[in-house]
CSV table of C-alpha atoms and ligand atoms in Angstrom, one decimal:
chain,number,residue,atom,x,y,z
P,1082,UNK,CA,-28.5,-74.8,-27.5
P,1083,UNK,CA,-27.7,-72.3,-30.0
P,1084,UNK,CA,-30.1,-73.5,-32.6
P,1085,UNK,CA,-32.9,-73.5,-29.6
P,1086,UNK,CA,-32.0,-69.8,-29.0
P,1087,UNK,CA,-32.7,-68.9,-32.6
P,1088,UNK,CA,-35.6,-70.0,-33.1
P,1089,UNK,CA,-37.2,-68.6,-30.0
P,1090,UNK,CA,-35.3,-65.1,-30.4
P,1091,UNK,CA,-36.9,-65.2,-34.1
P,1092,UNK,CA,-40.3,-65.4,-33.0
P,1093,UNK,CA,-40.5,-63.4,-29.6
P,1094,UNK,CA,-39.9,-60.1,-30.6
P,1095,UNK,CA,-41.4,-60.6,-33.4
P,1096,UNK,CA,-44.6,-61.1,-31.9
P,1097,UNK,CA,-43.7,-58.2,-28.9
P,1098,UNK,CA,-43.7,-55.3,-31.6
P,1099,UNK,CA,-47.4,-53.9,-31.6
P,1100,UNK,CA,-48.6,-54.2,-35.7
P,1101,UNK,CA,-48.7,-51.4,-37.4
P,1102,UNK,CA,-50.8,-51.5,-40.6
P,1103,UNK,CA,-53.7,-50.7,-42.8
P,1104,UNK,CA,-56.6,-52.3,-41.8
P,1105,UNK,CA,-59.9,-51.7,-44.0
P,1106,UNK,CA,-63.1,-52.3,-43.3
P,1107,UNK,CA,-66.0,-54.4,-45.1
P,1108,UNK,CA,-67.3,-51.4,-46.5
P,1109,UNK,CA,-63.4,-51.2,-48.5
P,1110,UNK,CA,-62.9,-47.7,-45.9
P,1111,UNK,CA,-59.3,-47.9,-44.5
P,1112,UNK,CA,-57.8,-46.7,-41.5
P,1113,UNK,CA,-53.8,-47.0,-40.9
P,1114,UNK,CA,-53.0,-48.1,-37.6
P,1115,UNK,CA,-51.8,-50.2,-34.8
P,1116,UNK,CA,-53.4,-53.1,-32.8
P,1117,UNK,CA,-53.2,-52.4,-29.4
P,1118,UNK,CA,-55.3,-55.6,-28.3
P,1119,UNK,CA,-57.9,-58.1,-28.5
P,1120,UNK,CA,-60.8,-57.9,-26.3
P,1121,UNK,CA,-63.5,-60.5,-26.9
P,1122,UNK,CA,-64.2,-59.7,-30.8
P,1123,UNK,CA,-63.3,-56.4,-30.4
P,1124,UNK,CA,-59.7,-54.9,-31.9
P,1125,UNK,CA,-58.2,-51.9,-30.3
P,1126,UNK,CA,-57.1,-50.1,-32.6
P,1127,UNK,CA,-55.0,-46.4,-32.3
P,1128,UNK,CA,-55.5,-44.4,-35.6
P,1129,UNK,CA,-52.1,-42.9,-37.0
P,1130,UNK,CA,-54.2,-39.5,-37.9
P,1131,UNK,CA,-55.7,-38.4,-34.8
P,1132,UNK,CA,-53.1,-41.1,-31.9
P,1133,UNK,CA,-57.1,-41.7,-30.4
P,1134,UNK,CA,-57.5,-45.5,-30.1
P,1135,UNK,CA,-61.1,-47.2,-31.4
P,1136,UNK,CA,-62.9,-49.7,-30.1
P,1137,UNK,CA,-63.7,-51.8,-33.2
P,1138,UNK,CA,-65.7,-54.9,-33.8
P,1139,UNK,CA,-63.4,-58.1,-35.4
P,1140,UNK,CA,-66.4,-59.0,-38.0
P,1141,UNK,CA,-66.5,-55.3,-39.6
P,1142,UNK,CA,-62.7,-55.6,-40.7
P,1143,UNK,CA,-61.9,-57.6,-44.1
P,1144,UNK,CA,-61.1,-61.2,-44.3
P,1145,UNK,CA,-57.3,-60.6,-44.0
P,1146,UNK,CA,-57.4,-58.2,-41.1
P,1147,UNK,CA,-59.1,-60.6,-39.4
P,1148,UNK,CA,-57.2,-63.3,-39.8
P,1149,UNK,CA,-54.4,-60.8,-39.3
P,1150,UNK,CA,-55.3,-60.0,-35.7
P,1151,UNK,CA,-56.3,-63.4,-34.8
P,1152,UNK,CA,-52.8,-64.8,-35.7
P,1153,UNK,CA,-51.5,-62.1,-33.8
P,1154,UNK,CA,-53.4,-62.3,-30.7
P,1155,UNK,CA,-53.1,-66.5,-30.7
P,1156,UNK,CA,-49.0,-65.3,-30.8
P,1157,UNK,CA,-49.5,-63.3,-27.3
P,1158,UNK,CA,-49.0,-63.6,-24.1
P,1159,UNK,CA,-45.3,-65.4,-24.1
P,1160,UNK,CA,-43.7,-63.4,-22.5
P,1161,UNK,CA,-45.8,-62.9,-19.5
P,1162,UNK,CA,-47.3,-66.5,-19.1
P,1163,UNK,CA,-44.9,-69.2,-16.9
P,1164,UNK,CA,-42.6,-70.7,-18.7
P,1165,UNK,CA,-44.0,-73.7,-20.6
P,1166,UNK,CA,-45.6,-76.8,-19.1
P,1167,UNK,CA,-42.9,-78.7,-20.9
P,1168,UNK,CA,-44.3,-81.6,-22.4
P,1169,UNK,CA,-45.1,-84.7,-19.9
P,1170,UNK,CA,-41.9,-86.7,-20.9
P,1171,UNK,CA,-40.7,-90.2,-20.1
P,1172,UNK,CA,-36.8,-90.3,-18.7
P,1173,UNK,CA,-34.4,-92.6,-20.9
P,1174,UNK,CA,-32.2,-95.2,-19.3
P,1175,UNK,CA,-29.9,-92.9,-19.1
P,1176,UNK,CA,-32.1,-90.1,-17.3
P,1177,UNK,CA,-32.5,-88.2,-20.2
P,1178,UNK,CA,-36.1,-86.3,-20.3
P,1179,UNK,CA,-36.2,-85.1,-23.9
P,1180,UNK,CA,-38.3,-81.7,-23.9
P,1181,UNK,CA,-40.0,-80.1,-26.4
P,1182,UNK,CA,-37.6,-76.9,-26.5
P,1183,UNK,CA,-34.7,-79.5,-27.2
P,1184,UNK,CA,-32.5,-79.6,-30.5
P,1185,UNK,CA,-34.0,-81.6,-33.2
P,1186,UNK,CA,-29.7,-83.3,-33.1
P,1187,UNK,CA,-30.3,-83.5,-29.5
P,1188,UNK,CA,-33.5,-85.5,-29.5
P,1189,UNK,CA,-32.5,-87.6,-32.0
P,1190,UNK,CA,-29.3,-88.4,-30.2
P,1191,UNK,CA,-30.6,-89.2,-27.0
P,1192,UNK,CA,-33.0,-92.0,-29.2
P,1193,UNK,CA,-30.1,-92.6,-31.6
P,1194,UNK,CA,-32.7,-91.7,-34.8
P,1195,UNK,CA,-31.6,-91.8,-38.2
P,1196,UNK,CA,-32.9,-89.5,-40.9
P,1197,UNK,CA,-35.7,-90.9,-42.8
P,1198,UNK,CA,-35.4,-88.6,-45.8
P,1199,UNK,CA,-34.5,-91.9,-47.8
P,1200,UNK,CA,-37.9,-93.4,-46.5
P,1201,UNK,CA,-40.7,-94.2,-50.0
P,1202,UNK,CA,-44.0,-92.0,-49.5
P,1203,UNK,CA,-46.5,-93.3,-47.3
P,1204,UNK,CA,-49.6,-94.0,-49.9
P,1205,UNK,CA,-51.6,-94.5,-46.8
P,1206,UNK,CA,-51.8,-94.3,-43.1
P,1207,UNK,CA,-53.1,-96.1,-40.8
P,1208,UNK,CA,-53.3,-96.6,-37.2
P,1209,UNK,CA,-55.0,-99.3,-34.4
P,1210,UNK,CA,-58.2,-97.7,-33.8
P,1211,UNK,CA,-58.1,-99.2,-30.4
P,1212,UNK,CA,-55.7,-97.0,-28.7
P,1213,UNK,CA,-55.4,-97.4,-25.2
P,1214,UNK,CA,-56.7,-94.6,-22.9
P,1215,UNK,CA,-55.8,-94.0,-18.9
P,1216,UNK,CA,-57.3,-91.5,-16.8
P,1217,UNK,CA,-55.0,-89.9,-15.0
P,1218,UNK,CA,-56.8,-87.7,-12.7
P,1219,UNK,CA,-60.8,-86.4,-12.5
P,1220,UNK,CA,-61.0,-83.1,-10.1
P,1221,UNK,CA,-64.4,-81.8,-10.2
P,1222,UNK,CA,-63.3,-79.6,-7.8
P,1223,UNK,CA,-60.8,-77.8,-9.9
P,1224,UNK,CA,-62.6,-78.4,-13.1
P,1225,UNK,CA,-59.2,-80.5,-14.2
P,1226,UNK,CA,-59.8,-84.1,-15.6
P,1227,UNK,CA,-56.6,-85.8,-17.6
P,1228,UNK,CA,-56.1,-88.5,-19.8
P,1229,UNK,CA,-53.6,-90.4,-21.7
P,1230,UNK,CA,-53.5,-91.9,-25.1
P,1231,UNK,CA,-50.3,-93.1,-26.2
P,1232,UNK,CA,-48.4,-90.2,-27.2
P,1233,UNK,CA,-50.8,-87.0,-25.9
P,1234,UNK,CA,-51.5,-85.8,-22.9
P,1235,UNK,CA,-55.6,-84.4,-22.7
P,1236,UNK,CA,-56.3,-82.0,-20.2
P,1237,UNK,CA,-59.9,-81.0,-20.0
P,1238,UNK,CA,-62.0,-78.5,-18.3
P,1239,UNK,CA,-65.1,-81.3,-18.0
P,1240,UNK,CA,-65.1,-84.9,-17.2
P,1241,UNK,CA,-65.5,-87.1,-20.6
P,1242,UNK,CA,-65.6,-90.7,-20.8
P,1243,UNK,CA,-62.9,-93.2,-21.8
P,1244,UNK,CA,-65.1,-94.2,-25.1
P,1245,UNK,CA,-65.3,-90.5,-26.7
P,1246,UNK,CA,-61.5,-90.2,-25.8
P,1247,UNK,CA,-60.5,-92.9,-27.3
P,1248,UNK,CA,-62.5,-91.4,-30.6
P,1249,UNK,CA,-60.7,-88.1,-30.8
P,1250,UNK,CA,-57.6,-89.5,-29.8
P,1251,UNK,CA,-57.2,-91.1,-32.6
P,1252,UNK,CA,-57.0,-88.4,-34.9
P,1253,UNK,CA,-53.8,-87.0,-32.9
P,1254,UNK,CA,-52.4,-90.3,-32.6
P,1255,UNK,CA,-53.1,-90.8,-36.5
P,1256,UNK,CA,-52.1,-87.4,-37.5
P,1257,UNK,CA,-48.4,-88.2,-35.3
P,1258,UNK,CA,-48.3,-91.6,-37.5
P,1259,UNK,CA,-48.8,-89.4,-40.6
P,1260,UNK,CA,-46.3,-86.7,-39.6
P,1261,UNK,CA,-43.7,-89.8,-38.5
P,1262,UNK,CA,-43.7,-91.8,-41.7
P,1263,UNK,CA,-43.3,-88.6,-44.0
P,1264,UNK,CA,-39.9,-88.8,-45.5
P,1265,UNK,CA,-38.9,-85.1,-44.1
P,1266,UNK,CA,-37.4,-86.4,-41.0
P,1267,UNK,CA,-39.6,-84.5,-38.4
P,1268,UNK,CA,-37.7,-85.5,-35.0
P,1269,UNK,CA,-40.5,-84.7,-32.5
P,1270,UNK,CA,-42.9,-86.9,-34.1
P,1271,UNK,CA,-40.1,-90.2,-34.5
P,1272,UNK,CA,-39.2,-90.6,-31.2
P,1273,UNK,CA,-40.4,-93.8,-29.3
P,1274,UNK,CA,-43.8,-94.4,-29.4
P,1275,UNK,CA,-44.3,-92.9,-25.4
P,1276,UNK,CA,-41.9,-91.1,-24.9
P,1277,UNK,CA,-43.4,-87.6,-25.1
P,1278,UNK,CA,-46.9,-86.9,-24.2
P,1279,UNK,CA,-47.6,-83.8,-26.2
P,1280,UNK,CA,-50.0,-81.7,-24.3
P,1281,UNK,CA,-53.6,-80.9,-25.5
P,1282,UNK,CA,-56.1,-78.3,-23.7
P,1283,UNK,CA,-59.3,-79.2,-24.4
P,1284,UNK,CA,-62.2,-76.5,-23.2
P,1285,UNK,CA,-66.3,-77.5,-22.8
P,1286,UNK,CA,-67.3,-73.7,-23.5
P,1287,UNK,CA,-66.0,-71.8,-26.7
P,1288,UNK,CA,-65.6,-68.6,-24.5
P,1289,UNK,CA,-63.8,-70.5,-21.7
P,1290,UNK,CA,-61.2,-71.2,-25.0
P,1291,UNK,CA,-61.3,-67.9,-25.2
P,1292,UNK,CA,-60.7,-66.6,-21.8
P,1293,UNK,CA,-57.6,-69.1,-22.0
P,1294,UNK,CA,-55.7,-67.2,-24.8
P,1295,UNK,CA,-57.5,-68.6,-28.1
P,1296,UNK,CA,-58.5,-66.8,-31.2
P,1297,UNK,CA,-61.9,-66.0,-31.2
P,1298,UNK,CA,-63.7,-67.1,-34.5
P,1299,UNK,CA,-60.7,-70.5,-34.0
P,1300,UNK,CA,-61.3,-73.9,-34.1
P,1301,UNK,CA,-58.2,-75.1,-32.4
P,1302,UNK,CA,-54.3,-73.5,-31.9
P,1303,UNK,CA,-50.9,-74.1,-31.5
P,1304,UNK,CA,-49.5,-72.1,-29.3
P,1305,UNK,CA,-45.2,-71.3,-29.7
P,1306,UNK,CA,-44.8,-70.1,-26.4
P,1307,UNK,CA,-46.1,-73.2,-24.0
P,1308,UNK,CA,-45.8,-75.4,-27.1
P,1309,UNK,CA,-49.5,-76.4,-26.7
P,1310,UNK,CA,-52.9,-77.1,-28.9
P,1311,UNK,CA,-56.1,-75.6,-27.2
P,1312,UNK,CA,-59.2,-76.8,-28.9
P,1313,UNK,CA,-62.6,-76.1,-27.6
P,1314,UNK,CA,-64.8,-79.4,-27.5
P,1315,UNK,CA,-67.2,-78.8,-30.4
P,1316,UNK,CA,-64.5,-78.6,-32.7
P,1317,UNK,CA,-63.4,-82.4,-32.1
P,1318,UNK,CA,-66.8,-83.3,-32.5
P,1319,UNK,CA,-67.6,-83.8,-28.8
P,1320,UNK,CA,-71.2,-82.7,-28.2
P,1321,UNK,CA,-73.0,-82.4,-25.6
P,1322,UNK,CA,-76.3,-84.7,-25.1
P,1323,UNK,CA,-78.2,-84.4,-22.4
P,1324,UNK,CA,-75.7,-84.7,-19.7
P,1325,UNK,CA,-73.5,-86.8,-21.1
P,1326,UNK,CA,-70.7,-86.3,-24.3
P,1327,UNK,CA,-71.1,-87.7,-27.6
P,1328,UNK,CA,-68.9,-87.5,-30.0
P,1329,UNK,CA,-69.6,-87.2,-34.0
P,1330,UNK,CA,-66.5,-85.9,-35.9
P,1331,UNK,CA,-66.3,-86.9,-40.0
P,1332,UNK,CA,-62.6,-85.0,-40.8
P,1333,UNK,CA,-64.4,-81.8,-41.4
P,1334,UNK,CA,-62.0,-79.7,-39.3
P,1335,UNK,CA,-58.7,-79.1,-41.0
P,1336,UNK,CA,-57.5,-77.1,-38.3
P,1337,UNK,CA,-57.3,-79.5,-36.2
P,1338,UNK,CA,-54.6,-81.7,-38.1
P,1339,UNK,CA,-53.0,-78.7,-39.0
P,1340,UNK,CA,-52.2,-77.4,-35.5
P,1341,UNK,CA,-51.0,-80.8,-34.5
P,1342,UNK,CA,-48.7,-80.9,-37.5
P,1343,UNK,CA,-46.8,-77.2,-36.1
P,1344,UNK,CA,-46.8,-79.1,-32.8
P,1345,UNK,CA,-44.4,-81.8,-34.6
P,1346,UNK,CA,-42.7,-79.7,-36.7
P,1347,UNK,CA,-38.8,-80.0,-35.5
P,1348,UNK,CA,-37.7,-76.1,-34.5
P,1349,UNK,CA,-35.4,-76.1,-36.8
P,1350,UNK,CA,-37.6,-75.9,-39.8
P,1351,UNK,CA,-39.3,-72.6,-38.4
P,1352,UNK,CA,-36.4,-71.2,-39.3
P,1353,UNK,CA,-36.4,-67.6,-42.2
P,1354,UNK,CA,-36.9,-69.3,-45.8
P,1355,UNK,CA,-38.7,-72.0,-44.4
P,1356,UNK,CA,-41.4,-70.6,-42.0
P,1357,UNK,CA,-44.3,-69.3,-43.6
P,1358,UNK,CA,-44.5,-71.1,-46.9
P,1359,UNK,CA,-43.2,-74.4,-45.9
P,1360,UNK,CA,-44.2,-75.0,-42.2
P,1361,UNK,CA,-47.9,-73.6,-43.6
P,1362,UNK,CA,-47.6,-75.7,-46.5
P,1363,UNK,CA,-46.9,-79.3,-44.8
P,1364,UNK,CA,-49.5,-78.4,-41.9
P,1365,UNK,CA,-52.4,-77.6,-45.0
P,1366,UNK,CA,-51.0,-80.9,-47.0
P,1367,UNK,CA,-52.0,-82.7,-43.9
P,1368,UNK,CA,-55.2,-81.6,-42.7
P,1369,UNK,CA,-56.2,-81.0,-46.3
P,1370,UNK,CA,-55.4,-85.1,-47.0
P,1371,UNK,CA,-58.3,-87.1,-46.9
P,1372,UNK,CA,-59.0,-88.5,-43.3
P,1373,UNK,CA,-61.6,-91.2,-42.1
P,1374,UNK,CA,-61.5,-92.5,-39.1
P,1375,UNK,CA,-57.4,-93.1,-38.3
P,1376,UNK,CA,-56.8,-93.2,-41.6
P,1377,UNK,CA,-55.0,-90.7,-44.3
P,1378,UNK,CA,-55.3,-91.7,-48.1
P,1379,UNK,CA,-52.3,-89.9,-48.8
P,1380,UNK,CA,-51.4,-91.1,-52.6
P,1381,UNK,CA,-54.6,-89.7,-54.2
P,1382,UNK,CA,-54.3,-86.2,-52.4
P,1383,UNK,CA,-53.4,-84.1,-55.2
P,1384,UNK,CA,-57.4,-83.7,-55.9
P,1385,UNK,CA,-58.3,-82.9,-52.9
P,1386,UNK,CA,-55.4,-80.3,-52.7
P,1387,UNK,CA,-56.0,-78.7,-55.8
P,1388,UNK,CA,-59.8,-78.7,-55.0
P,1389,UNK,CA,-58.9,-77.3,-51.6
P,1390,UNK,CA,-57.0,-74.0,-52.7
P,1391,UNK,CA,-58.8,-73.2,-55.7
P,1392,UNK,CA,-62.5,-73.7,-54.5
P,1393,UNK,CA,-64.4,-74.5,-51.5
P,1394,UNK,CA,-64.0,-77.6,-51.2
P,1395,UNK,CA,-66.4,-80.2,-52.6
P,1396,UNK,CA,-67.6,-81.7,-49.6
P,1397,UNK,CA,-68.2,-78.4,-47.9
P,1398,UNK,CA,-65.4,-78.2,-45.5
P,1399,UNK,CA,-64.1,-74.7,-46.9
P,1400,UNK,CA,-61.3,-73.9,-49.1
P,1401,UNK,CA,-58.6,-70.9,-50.3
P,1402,UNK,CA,-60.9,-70.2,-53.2
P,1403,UNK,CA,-57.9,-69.1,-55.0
P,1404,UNK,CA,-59.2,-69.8,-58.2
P,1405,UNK,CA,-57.0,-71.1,-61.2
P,1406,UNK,CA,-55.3,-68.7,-61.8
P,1407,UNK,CA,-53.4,-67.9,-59.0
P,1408,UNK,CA,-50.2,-64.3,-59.0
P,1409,UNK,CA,-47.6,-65.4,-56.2
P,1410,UNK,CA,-45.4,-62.4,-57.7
P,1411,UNK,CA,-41.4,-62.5,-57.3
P,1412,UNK,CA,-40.7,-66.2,-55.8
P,1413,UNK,CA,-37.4,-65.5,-53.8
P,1414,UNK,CA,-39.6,-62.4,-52.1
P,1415,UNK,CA,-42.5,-64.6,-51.1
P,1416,UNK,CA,-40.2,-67.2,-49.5
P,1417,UNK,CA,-38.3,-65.0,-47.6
P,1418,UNK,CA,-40.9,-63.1,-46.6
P,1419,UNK,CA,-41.0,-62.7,-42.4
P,1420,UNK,CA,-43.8,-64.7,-41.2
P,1421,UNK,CA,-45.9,-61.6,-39.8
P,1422,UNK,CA,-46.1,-60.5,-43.7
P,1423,UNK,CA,-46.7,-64.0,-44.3
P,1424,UNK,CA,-50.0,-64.0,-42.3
P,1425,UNK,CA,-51.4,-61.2,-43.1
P,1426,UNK,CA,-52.3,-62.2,-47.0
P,1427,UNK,CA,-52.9,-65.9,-45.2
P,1428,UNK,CA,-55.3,-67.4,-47.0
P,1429,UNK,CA,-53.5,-67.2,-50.8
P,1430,UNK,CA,-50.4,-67.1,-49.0
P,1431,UNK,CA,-51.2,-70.3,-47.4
P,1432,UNK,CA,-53.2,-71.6,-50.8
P,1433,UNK,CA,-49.8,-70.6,-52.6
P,1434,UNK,CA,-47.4,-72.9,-50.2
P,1435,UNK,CA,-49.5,-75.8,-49.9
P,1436,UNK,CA,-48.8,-76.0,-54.3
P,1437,UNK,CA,-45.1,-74.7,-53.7
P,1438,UNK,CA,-45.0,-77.7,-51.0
P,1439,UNK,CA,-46.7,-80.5,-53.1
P,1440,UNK,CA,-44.7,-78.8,-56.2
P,1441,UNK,CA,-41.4,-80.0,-54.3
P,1442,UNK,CA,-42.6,-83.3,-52.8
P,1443,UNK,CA,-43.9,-84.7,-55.7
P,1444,UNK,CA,-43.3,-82.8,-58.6
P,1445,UNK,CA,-39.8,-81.4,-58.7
P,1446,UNK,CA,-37.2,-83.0,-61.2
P,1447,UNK,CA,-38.0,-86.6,-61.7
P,1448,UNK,CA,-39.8,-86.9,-58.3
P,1449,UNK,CA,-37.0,-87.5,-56.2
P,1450,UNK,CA,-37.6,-84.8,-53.5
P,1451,UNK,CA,-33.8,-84.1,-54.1
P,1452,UNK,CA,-34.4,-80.2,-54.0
P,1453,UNK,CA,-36.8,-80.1,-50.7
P,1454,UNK,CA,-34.3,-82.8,-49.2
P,1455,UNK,CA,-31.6,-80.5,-49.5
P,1456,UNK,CA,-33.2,-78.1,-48.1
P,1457,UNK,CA,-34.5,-79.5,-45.2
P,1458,UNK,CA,-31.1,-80.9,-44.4
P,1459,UNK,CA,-29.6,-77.5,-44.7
P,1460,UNK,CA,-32.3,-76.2,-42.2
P,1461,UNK,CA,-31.0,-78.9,-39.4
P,1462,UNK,CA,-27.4,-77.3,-39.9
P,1463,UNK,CA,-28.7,-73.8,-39.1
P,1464,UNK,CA,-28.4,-73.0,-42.2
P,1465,UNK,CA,-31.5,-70.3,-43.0
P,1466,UNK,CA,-32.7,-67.3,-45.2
P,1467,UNK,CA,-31.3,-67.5,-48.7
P,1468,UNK,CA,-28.4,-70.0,-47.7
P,1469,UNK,CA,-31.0,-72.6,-47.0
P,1470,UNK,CA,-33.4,-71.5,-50.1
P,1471,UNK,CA,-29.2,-72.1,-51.8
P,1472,UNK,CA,-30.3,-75.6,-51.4
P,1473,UNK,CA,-34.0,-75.6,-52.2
P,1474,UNK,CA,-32.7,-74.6,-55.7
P,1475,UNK,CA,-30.5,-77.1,-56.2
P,1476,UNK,CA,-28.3,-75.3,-59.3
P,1477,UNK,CA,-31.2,-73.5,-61.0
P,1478,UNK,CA,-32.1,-69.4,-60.4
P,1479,UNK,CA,-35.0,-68.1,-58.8
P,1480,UNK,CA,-36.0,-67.3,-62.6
P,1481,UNK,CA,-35.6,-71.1,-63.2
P,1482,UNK,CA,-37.4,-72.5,-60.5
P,1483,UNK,CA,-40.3,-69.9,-60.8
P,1484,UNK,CA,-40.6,-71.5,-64.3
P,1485,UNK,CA,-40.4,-75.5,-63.6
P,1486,UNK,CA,-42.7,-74.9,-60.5
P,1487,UNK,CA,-45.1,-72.9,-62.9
P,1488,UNK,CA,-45.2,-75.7,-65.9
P,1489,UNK,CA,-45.4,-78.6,-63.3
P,1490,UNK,CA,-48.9,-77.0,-61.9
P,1491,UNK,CA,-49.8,-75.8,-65.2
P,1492,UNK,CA,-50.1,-79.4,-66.7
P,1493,UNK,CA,-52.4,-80.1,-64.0
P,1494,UNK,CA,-54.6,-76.9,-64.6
P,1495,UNK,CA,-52.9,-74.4,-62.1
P,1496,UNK,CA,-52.3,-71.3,-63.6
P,1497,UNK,CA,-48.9,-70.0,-61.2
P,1498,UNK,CA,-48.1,-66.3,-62.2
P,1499,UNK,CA,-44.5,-65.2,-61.0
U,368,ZN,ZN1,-50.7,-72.8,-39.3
């Protein structure tokens, strides 16, 4: 209970204080400020100078302010919207109806988990690409049509048939497999196959997305306070033909994985030292692994990594085009940094802990993951902040670590300046 408190009073006030900051324009003109809201594509924004608030387009402001306000905005409405739908859960012999807001200790003593952190590195994931799909209910009437695959819940604003479900589906149901045989011990995503149906908005209309609370200029979200993914059709691929839906996805939406990947991350890891860097880092060395049709080639991801942060990426799907030569500046700073900071340098911030991330996966010491083990364990005994990071260092100083993390990406051709 007291771990579930944390992380929740971590992120709510957060999220209630209006942002104050400089925003600047395309032009390079700045303006110091605070958002008062999203409208549409339009930020509110009250000028410190003058305490007058301007009405100003999203796609006039830089690359960071938008990405700024979106993450922001996709963060609202907590407080005010019902409590979450909890996810559709199966009871337990013994009654027990694990929810998403529980303990990661609690869920995995109501299934009697162990820790996997022992587990060898999946080289490559694979699921059944015949998943099994029920329809659950079809209301025209109140536009409200919902389906099951094995471990999501899909509730949709249009009717769709049980073929193009069973398409998409499988990249959730994949991504879960992906999540589940990573040795980092994720909880929410080891439970029994079933057991949790983690719930998945899906919207016909990129404005009725919208309307419902997503970013505009999003392909998909997570969002922390119902603990849901909202994703408007297109972005899974489903198109519309005629009047029926066809569905055409080739892995070239990495938001999608990425969202589902927060959705399983265990609460526990969101927690200071850790959110930001890390809980960015595994969702971006998810979606950026290569994924074809319910499979991830995870063992020969390091390219497409690399590819992904310092270019666009090859195949066109966008990338951090961070360059090779990449200034993270003080280590300890960056990692502690509070996740609002975090997201408002997001693109080489996230860039910068999908390579910290790999760095400690496969690259630390002798490849042992002793480091990121530690740490991860120290996260599910509330430890946080720079006790946690105590473990992420394993012996060495920030000085130390700044320097093995920078040789290990420099042999590969990553220039990492501390
Ligand atoms: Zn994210």
């Amino acid at each position: 209970m007291i771990r579930l408190s944390i992380i929740f009073f971590l992120l709510f006030p957060l999220l209630a204080i209006l942002p104050a900051r400089t925003f600047m324009n395309q032009k390079g003109q700045k303006i110091e400020g605070e958002l008062l809201k999203l409208d549409g594509q339009t930020a509110h924004i009250r000028m410190n100078s003058n305490n007058k608030s301007y009405e100003v387009p999203l796609k006039t402001l830089s690359q960071d302010d938008q990405d700024f306000i979106t993450e922001w905005y996709r963060n609202q409405g907590s407080s005010s919207k019902k409590e979450a739908n909890d996810t559709v859960s199966t009871a337990t012999e013994d009654g027990y109806k694990p929810s998403f807001r529980d303990s990661a200790q609690k869920l995995k003593d109501a299934y009697q988990l162990k820790d996997n952190f022992d587990a060898p590195w999946p080289d490559r994931v694979a699921i059944d690409l015949d998943i099994e799909i029920k329809v659950v209910e079809e209301s025209k009437a109140e536009r409200k049509f919902i389906y099951h695959s094995p471990n999501y819940e899909f509730v949709c604003d249009v009717g769709l048939s049980k073929n193009v479900i069973k398409k998409f589906a499988v990249l959730f149901e994949a991504t879960r497999q992906f999540c589940k045989e990573l040795p980092i011990s994720t909880v929410k995503s080891r439970v029994p196959d079933g057991a949790f149906r983690y719930r998945i908005l899906l919207f016909e209309e990129q404005q009725n997305y919208i309307n419902a609370g997503g970013p505009p200029n999003s392909a998909g979200v997570f969002r922390t306070s119902t603990q849901e993914i909202m994703v408007p059709l297109k972005s899974l691929g489903v198109k519309k033909v005629g009047s029926s839906y066809m569905y055409d996805y080739k892995g070239q939406n990495k938001t999608l994985p990425h969202e589902i990947v927060h959705q399983l991350t265990d609460n526990e890891y969101y927690a200071s030292g850790s959110v930001g860097w890390f809980t960015e880092g595994i969702a971006e060395y998810v979606a950026v692994t290569d994924y074809r049709s319910g499979k991830f080639m995870v063992k020969s991801n390091r390219k497409e990594i690399m590819e992904y942060v310092t270019a666009y990426g090859e195949d066109g799907t966008g990338g951090r085009a961070l360059g090779e030569n990449i200034h993270v500046g003080d280590l300890k700073s960056y990692m502690m940094q509070p996740y609002k900071k975090f997201v408002a340098h997001s693109n080489t911030n996230y860039g910068v802990g999908l390579l910290l991330t790999y760095y400690f996966f496969h690259m630390d010491g002798d490849g042992d993951r002793q480091a990121i083990t530690g740490f991860l364990k120290a996260l599910k005994e509330g430890k946080k902040g720079e006790a946690a990071l105590e473990a992420l260092l394993n012996g060495r100083s920030f000085e130390e670590l700044e320097k093995d993390i920078a040789k290990a990406w420099k042999s590969k051709g990553i220039e990492l300046r501390f």
